[in-house]
CSV table of C-alpha atoms in Angstrom, one decimal:
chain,number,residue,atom,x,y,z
P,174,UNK,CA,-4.9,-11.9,1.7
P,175,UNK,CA,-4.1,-8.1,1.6
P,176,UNK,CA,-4.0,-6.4,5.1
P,177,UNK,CA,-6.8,-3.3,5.6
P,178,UNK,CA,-5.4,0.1,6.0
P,179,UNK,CA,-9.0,2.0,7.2
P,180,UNK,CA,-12.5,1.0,5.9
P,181,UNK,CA,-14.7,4.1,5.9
P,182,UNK,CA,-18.2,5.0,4.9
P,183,UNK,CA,-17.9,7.8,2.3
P,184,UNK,CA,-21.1,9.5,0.8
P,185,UNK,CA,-23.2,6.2,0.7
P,186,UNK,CA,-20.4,4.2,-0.4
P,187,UNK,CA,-17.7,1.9,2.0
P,188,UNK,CA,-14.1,2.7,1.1
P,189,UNK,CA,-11.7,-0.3,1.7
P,190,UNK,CA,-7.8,1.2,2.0
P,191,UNK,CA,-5.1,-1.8,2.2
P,192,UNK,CA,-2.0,-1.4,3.4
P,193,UNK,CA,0.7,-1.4,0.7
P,194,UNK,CA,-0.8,-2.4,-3.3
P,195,UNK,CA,-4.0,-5.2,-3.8
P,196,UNK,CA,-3.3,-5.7,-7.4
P,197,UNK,CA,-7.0,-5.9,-8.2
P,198,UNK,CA,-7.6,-5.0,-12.1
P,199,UNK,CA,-9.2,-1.5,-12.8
P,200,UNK,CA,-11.2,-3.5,-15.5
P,201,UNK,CA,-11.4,-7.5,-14.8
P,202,UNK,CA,-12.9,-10.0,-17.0
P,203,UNK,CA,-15.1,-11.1,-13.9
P,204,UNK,CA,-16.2,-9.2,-11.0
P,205,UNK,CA,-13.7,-9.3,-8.3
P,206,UNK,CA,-15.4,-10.7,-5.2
P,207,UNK,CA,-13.4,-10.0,-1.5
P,208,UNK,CA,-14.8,-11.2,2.1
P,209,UNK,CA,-13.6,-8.8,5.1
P,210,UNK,CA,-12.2,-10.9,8.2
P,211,UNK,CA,-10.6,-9.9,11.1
P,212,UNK,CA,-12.7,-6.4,11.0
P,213,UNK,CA,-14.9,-6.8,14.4
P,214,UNK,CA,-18.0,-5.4,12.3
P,215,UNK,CA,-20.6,-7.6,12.2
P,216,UNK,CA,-21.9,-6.3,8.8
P,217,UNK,CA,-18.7,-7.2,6.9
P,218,UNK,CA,-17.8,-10.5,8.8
P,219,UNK,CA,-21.3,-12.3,9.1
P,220,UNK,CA,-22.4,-11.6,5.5
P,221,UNK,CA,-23.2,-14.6,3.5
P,222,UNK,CA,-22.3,-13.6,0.1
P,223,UNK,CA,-19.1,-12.0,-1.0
P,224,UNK,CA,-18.7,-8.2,-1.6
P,225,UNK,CA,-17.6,-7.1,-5.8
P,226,UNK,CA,-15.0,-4.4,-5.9
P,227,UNK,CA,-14.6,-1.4,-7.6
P,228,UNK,CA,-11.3,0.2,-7.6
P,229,UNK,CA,-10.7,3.7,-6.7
P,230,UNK,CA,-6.5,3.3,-6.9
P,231,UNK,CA,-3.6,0.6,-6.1
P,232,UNK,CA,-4.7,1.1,-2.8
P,233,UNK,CA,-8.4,1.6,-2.1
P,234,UNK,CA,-11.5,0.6,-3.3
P,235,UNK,CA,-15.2,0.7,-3.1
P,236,UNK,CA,-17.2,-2.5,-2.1
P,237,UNK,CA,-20.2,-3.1,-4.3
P,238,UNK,CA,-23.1,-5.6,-3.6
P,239,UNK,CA,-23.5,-8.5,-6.6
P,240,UNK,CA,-25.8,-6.3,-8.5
P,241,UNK,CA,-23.4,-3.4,-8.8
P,242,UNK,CA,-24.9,-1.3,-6.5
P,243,UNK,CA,-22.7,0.3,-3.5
P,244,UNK,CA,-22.8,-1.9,-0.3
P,245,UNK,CA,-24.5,-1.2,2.7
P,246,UNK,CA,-22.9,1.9,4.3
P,247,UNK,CA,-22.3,2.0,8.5
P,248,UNK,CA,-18.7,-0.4,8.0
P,249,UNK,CA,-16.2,1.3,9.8
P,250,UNK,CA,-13.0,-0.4,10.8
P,251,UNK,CA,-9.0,0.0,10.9
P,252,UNK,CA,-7.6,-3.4,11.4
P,253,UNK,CA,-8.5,-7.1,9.4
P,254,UNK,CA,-7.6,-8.6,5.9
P,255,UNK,CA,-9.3,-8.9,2.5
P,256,UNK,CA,-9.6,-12.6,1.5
P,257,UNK,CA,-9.8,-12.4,-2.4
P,258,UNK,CA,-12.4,-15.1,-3.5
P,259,UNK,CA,-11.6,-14.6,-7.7
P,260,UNK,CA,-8.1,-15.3,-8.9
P,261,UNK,CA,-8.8,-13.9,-12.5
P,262,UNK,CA,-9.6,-10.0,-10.4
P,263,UNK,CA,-5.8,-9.7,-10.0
P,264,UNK,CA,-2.9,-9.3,-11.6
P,265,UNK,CA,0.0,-7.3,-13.4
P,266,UNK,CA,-0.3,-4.3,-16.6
P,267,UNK,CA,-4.1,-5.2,-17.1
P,268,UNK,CA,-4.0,-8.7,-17.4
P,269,UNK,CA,-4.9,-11.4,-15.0
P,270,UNK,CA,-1.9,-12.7,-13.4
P,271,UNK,CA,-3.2,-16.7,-14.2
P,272,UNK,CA,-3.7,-15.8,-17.7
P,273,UNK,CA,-0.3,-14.2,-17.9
P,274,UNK,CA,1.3,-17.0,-16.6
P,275,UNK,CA,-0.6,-19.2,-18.7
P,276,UNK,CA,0.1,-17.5,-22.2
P,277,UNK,CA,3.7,-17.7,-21.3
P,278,UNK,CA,3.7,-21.4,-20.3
P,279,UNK,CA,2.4,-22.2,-23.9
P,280,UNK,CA,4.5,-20.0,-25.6
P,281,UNK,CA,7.8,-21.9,-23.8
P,282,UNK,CA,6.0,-25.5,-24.4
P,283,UNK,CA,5.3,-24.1,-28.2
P,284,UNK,CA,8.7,-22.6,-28.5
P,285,UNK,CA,10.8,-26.2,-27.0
P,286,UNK,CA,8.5,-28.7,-29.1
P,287,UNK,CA,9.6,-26.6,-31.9
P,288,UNK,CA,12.9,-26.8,-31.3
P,289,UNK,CA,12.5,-30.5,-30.6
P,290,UNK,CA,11.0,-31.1,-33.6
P,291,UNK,CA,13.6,-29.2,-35.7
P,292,UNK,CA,17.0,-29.9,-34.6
P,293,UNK,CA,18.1,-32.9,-36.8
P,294,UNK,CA,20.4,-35.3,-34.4
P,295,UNK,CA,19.0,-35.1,-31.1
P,296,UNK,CA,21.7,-34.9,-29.1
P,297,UNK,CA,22.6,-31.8,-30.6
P,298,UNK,CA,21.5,-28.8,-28.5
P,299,UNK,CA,21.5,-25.7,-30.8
P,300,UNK,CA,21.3,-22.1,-29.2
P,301,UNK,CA,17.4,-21.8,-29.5
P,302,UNK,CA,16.6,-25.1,-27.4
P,303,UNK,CA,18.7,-23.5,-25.0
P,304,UNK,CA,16.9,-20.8,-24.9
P,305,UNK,CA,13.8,-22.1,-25.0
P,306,UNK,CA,14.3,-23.8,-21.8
P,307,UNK,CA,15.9,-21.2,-20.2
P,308,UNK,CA,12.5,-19.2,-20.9
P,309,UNK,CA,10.4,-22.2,-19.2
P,310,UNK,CA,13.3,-21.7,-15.7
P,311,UNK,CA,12.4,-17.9,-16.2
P,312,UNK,CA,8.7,-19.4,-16.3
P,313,UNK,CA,8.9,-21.5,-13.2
P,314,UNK,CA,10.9,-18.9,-11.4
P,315,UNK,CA,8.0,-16.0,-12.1
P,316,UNK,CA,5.4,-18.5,-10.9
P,317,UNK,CA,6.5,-19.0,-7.7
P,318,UNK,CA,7.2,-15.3,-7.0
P,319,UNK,CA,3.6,-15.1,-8.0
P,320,UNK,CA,2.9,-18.0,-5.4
P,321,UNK,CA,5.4,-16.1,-2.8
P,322,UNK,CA,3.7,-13.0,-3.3
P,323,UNK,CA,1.0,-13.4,-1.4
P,324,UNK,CA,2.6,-13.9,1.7
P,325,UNK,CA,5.2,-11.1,1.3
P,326,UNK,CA,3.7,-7.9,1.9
P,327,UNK,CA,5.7,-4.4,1.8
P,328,UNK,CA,6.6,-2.9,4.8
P,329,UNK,CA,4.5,0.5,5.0
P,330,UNK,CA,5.2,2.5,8.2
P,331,UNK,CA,1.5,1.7,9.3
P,332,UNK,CA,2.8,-2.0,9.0
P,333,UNK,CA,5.6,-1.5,11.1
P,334,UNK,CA,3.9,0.3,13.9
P,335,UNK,CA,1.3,-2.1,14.1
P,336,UNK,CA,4.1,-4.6,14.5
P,337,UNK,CA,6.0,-3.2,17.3
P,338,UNK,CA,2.9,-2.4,19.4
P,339,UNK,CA,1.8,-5.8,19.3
P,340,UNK,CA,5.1,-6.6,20.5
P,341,UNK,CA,5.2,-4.8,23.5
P,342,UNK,CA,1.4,-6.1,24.2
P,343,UNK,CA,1.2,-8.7,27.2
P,344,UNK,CA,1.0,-12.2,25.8
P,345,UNK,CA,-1.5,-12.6,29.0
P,346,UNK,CA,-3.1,-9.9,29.7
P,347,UNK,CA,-4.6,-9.3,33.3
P,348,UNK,CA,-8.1,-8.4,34.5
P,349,UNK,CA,-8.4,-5.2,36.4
P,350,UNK,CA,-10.7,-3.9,39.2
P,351,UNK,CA,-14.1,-1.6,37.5
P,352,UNK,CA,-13.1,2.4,38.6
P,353,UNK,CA,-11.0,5.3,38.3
P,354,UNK,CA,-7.7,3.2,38.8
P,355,UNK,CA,-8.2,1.8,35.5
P,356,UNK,CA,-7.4,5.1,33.7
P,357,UNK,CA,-4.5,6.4,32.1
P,358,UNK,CA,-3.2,9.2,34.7
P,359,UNK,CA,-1.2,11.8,33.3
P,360,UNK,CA,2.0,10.4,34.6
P,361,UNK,CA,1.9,7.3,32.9
């Protein structure tokens, strides 16, 4: 999940700005498909099937129906989360984080049955075996910063605000008479 930043209609089109970077590939092997939730917009949270993405930048994009076309304009919100339905749509230098991680596992597996297979007495651990499964630690290690990641999101100042006022929110909130007493006066 990557938290929303604004949604805006722009010229026809529905700009999506998250808060912080969504790693979504300028140019995935598959469309990237997202569902909105948590927007209180009826068009983005009751829609059946999931919107594409286009990226603008490592922080916005444009949401695109299936067919490439730009989605329905009128979605207008400032609070909810993208829920990322495609894991191959994301990832690091222009290459899905899964297949990254995947390439490297084999290369590691490749790399220790090798050095299995060539190091005469067994029990003899030569510089290479040892650094072959030092490589698969470094593997292990990367993949569950990968798996981490999602859950650690950076701390923009937007992020922060929103934090502190829900803070001082009221965790039960109390109904108040209909009338002018209800407004802000300019004391307050």
């Amino acid at each position: 999940e990557v938290r929303i930043d604004d949604i805006t209609s722009q010229s026809g089109t529905v700009v999506v700005k998250t808060c912080g970077q969504h790693r979504f590939l300028h140019k995935p092997l598959w469309p990237v498909q997202v569902r909105l939730r948590g927007t209180g917009h009826p068009d983005a949270e009751e829609r059946q099937a999931p919107f594409h993405v286009q990226v603008i930048d490592s922080e916005r994009f444009q949401l695109m129906e299936a067919d490439s076309t730009p989605a329905v304009a009128g979605i207008e919100s400032s609070l909810g989360v993208v829920q990322v339905q495609s894991t191959l749509g994301r990832g690091l230098i222009g290459v899905p984080a899964v297949l990254l991680l995947a390439g490297l596992l084999g290369l590691d597996v490749g790399l220790a049955a090798y050095n299995i297979i060539s190091v005469d007495p067994p029990s003899r651990l030569d510089a290479s075996f040892v650094a072959s499964v030092l490589a698969m630690l470094g593997l292990l290690v990367s993949i569950v910063c990968v798996c981490l990641s999602k859950w650690v999101v950076a701390e923009t100042p937007l992020l922060v605000s929103i934090k502190m006022f829900q803070r001082s929110l009221s965790a039960s909130p109390v109904k108040s008479d209909r009338g002018p007493q209800r407004a802000i006066t300019v004391q307050q």
